[in-house]
mmCIF file of C-alpha atoms in Angstrom:
data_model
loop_
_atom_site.group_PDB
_atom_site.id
_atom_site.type_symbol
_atom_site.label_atom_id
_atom_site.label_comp_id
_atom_site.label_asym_id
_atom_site.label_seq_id
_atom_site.Cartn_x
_atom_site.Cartn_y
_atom_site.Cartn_z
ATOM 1 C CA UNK A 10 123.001 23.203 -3.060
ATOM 2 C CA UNK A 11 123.549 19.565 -3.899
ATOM 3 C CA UNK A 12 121.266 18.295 -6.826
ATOM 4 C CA UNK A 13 120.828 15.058 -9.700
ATOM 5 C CA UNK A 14 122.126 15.355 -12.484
ATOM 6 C CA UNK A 15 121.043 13.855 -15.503
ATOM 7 C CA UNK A 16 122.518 13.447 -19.148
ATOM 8 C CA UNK A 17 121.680 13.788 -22.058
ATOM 9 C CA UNK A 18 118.749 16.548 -21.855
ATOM 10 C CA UNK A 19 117.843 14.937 -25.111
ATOM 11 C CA UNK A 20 118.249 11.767 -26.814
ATOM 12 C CA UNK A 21 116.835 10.294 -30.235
ATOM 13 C CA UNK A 22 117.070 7.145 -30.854
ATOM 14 C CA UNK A 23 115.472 5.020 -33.494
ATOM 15 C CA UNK A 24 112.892 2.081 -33.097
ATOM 16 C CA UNK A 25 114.446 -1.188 -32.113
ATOM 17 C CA UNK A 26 117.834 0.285 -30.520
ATOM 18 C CA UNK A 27 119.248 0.248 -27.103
ATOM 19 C CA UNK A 28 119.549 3.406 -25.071
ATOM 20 C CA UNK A 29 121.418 4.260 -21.438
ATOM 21 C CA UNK A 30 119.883 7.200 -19.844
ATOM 22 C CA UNK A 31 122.345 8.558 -16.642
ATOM 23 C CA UNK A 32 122.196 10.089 -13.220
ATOM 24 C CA UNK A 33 124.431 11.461 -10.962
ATOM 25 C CA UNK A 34 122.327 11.488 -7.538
ATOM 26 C CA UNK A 35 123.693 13.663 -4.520
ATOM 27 C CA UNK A 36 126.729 12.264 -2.644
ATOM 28 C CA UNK A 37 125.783 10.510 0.048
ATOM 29 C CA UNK A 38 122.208 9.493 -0.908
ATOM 30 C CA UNK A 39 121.113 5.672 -0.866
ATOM 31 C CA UNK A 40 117.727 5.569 -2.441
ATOM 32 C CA UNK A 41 117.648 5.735 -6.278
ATOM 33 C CA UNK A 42 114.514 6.194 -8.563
ATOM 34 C CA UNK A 43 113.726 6.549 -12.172
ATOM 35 C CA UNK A 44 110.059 8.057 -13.146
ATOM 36 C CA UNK A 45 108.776 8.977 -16.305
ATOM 37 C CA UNK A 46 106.149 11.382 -18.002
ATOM 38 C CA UNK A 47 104.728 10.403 -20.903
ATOM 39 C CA UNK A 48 103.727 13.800 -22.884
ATOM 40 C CA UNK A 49 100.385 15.153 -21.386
ATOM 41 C CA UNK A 50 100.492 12.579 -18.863
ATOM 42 C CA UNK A 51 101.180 11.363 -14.861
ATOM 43 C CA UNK A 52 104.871 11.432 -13.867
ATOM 44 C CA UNK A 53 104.348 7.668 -13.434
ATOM 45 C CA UNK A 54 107.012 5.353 -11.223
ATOM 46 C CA UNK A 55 109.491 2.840 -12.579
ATOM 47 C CA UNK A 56 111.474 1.780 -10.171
ATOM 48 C CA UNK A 57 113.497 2.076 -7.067
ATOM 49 C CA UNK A 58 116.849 0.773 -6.779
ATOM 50 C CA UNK A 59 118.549 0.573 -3.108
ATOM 51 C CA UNK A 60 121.688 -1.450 -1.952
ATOM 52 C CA UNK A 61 122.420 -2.618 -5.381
ATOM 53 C CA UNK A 62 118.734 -4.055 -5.478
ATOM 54 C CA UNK A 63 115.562 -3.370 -6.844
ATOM 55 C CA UNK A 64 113.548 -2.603 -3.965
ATOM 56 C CA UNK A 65 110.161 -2.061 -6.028
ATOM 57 C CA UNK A 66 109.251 -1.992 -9.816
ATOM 58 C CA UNK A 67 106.068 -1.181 -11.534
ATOM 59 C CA UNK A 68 103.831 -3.084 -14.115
ATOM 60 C CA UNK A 69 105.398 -0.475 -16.974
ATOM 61 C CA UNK A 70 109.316 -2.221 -16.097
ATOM 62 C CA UNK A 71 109.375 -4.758 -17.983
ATOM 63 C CA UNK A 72 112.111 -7.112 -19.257
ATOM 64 C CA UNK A 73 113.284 -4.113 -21.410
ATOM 65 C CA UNK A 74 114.397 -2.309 -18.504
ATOM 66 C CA UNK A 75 117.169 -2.573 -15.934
ATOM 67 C CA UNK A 76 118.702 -0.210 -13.956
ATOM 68 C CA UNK A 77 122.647 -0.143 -12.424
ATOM 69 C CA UNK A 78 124.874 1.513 -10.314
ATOM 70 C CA UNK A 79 127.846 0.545 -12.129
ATOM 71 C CA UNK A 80 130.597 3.099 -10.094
ATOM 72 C CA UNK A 81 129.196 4.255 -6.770
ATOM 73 C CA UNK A 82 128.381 7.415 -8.265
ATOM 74 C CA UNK A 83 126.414 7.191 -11.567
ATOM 75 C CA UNK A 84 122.990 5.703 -11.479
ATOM 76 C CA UNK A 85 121.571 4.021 -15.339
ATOM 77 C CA UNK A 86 118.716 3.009 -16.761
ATOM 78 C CA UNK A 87 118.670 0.872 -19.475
ATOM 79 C CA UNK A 88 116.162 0.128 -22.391
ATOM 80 C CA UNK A 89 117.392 -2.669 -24.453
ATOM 81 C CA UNK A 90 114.876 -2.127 -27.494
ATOM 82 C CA UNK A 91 113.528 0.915 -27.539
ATOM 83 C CA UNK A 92 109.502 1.254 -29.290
ATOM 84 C CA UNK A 93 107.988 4.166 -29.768
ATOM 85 C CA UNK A 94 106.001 4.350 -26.435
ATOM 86 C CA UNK A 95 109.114 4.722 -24.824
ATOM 87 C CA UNK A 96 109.412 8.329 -26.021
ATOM 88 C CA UNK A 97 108.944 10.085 -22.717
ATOM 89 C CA UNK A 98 110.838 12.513 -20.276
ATOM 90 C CA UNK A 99 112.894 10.231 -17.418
ATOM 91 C CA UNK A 100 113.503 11.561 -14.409
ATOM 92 C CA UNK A 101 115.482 10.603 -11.551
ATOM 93 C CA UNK A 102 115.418 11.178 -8.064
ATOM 94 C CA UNK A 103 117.554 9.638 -5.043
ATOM 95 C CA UNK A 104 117.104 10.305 -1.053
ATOM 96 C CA UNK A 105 119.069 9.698 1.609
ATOM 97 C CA UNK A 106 115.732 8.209 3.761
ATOM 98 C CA UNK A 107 114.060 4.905 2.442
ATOM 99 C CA UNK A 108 111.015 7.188 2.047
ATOM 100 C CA UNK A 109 110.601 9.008 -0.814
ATOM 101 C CA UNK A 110 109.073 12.287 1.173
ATOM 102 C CA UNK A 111 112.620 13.736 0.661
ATOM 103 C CA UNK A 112 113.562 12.284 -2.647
ATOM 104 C CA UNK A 113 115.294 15.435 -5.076
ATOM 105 C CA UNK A 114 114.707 15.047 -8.803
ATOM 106 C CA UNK A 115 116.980 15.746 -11.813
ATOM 107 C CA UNK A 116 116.183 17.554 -13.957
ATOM 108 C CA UNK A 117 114.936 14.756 -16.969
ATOM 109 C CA UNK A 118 116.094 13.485 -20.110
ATOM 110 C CA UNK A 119 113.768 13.661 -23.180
ATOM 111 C CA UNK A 120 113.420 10.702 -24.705
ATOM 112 C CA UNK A 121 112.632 10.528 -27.958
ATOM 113 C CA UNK A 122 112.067 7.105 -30.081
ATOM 114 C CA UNK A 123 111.785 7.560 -34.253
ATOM 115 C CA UNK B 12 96.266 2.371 -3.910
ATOM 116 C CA UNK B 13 96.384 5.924 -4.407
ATOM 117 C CA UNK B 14 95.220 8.407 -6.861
ATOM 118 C CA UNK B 15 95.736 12.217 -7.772
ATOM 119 C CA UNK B 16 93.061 14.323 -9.619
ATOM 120 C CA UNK B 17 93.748 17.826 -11.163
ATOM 121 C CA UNK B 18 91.276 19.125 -12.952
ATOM 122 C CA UNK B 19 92.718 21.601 -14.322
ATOM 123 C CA UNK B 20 94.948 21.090 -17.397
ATOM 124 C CA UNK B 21 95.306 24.821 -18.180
ATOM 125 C CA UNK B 22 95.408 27.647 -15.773
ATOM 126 C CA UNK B 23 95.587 31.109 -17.521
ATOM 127 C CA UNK B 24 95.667 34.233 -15.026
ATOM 128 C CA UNK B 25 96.635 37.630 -15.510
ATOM 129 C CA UNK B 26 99.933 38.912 -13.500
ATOM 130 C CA UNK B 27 98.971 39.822 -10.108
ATOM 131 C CA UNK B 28 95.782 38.371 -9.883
ATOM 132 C CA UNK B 29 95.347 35.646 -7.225
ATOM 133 C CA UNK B 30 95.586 31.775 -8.508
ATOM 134 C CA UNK B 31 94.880 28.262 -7.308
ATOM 135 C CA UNK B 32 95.171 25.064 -8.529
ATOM 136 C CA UNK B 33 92.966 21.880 -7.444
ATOM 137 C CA UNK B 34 94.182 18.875 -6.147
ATOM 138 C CA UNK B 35 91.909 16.199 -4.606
ATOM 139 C CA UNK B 36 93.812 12.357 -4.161
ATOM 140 C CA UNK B 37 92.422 9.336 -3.274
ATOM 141 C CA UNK B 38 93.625 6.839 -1.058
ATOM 142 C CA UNK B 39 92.716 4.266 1.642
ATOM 143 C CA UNK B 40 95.369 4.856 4.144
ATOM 144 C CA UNK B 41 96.532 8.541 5.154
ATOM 145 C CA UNK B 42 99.086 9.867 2.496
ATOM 146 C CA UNK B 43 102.002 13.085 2.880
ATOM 147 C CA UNK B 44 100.777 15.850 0.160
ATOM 148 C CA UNK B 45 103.566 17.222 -1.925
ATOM 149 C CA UNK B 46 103.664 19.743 -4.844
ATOM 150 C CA UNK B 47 106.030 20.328 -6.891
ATOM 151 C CA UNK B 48 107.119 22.628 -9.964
ATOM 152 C CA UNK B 49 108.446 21.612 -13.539
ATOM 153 C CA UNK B 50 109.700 25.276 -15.069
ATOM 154 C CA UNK B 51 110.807 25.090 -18.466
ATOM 155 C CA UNK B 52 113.157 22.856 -19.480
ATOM 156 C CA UNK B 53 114.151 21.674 -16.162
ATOM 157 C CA UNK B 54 113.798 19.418 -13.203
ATOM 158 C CA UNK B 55 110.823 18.955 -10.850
ATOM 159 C CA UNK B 56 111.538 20.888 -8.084
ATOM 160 C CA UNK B 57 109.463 20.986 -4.498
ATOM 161 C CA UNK B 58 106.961 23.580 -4.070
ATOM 162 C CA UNK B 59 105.641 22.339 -0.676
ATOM 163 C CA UNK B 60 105.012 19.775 1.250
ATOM 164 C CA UNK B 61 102.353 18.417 3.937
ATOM 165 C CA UNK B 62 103.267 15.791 6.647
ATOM 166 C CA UNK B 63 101.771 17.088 9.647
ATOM 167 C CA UNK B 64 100.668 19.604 11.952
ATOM 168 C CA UNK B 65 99.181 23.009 10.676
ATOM 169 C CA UNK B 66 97.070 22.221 7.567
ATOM 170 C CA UNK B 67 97.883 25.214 5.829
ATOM 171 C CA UNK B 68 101.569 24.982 4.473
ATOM 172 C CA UNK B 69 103.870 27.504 2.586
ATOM 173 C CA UNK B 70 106.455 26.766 0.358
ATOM 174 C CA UNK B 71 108.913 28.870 -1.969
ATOM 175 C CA UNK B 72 108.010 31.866 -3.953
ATOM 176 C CA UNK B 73 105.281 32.561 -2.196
ATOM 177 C CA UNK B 74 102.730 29.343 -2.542
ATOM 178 C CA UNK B 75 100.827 28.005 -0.161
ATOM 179 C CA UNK B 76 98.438 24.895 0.311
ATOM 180 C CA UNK B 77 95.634 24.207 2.937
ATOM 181 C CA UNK B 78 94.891 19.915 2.998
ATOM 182 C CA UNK B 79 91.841 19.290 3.846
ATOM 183 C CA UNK B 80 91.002 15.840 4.939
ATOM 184 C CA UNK B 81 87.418 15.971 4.562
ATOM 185 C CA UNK B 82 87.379 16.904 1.382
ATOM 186 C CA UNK B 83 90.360 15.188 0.131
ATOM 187 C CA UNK B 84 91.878 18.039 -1.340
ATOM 188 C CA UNK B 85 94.982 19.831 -0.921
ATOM 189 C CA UNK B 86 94.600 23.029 -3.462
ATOM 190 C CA UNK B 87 97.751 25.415 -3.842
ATOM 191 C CA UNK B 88 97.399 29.093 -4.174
ATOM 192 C CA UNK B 89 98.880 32.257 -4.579
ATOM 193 C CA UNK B 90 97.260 35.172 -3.987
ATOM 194 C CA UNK B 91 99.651 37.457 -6.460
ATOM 195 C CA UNK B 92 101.250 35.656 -9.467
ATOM 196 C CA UNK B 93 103.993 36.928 -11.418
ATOM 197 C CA UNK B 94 105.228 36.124 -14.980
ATOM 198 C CA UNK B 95 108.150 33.626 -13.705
ATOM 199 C CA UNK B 96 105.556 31.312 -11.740
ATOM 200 C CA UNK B 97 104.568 30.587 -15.812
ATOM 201 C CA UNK B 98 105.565 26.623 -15.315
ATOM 202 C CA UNK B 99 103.739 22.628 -14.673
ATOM 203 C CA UNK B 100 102.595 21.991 -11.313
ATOM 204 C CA UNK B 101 102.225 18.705 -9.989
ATOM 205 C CA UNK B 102 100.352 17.116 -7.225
ATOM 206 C CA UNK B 103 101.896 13.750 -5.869
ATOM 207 C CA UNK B 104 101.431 11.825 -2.792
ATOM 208 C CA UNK B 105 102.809 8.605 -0.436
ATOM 209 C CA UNK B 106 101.439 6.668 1.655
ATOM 210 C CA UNK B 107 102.396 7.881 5.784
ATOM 211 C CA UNK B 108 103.407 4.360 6.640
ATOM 212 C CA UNK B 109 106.346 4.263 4.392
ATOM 213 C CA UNK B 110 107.028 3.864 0.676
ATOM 214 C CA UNK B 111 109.563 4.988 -2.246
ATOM 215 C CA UNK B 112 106.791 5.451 -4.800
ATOM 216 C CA UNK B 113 105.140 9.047 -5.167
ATOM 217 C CA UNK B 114 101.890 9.031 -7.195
ATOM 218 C CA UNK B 115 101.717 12.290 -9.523
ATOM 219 C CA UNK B 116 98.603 14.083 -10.951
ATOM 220 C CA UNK B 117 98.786 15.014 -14.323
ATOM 221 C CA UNK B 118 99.920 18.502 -14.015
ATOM 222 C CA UNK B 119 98.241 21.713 -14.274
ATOM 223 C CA UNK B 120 99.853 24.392 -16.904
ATOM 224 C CA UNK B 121 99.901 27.645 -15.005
ATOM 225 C CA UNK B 122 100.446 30.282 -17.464
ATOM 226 C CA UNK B 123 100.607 33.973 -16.244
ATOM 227 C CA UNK B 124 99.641 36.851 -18.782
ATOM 228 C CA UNK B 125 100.704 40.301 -19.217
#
């Protein structure tokens, strides 16, 4: 069964550094998407990311983010100074549909900020 | 806007004993019900999902969900857990009319006992 793949499963980082988290969605998917769950809380959205384009972004993306399809296949997100509230799990997702009723999720990288 | 509610931040239930787990949303337009399961260390995966049709749904490993509309609620259950259902649940939903942005509950901890 196709699936997203994401690596690391774990990453420390300290304070102040940048940090490329990395998905592999399936093959022939077109809609990307990066979540995130802060410990004990929602699985809150970032962003969505189709036809090289952001499609939609929430308040918590901020100028510290971006996201990139740099190859065809790999799918990043980028934080470009990473604080402490950033230490989270990420999770990505892609679908072949705009919707996200079909969207398959990796399986998350922990994020962890020092 | 939408909302999730779970109550329930902890579920402990012996093995074989029947289980749900509350889920009431809130939203202004009609919304597609999902649930999905975090197991540890990996990847949210779907449980079930509700789009249309029958309100009472089944999913894998033997969970099922009735939405009710009234009530805003769309509880999952299982009426004989085993040790390996021990995992996060999560109740999301989107809006019917289209969207790329699932909104998550915060997760119930089902843990089964001996």
């Amino acid at each position: 069964e196709p699936e997203v793949t994401q690596t690391p499963s774990h990453q420390v980082t300290q304070m102040g550094q940048e940090v490329i988290l990395r998905c592999v969605p399936i093959s022939n998917h077109l809609y990307f998407y990066w979540y995130r769950q802060i410990l004990g809380q929602k699985v809150e959205f970032l962003v969505s990311f189709y036809n090289n384009e952001i499609s939609e972004k929430s308040e918590i993306f901020d100028d510290q983010f971006s996201v990139e399809r740099p190859d065809g296949s790999n799918f990043t997100l980028k934080i470009r100074s990473t604080k402490l509230e950033d230490s989270a799990m990420y999770f990505c997702a892609s679908s072949y549909t705009q919707s996200a009723v079909e969207a398959f999720f990796g399986q998350g990288t922990r994020l962890t900020v020092v | 806007a939408q909302s999730v509610t779970q109550l329930d931040s902890q579920v402990p239930v012996f093995e074989e004993a029947p289980v749900e787990l509350r889920c009431n949303y809130s939203s202004s337009v009609s919304v597609y019900l999902f649930w999905y399961v975090q197991y540890p260390n990996q990847g949210l995966q779907l449980l079930l999902k509700y789009l249309s049709g029958s309100t009472l749904v089944k999913g894998i490993n033997g969970f099922e969900a009735e939405f009710n509309k009234s009530q805003t609620s769309f509880h999952l259950r299982k009426p004989s857990v085993h040790i390996s259902d021990t995992a996060e649940y999560f109740c999301a939903v989107i809006p019917t009319g289209g969207g790329n942005k699932l909104t998550f509950g915060t997760g119930t901890q089902l843990k089964v006992e001996l």
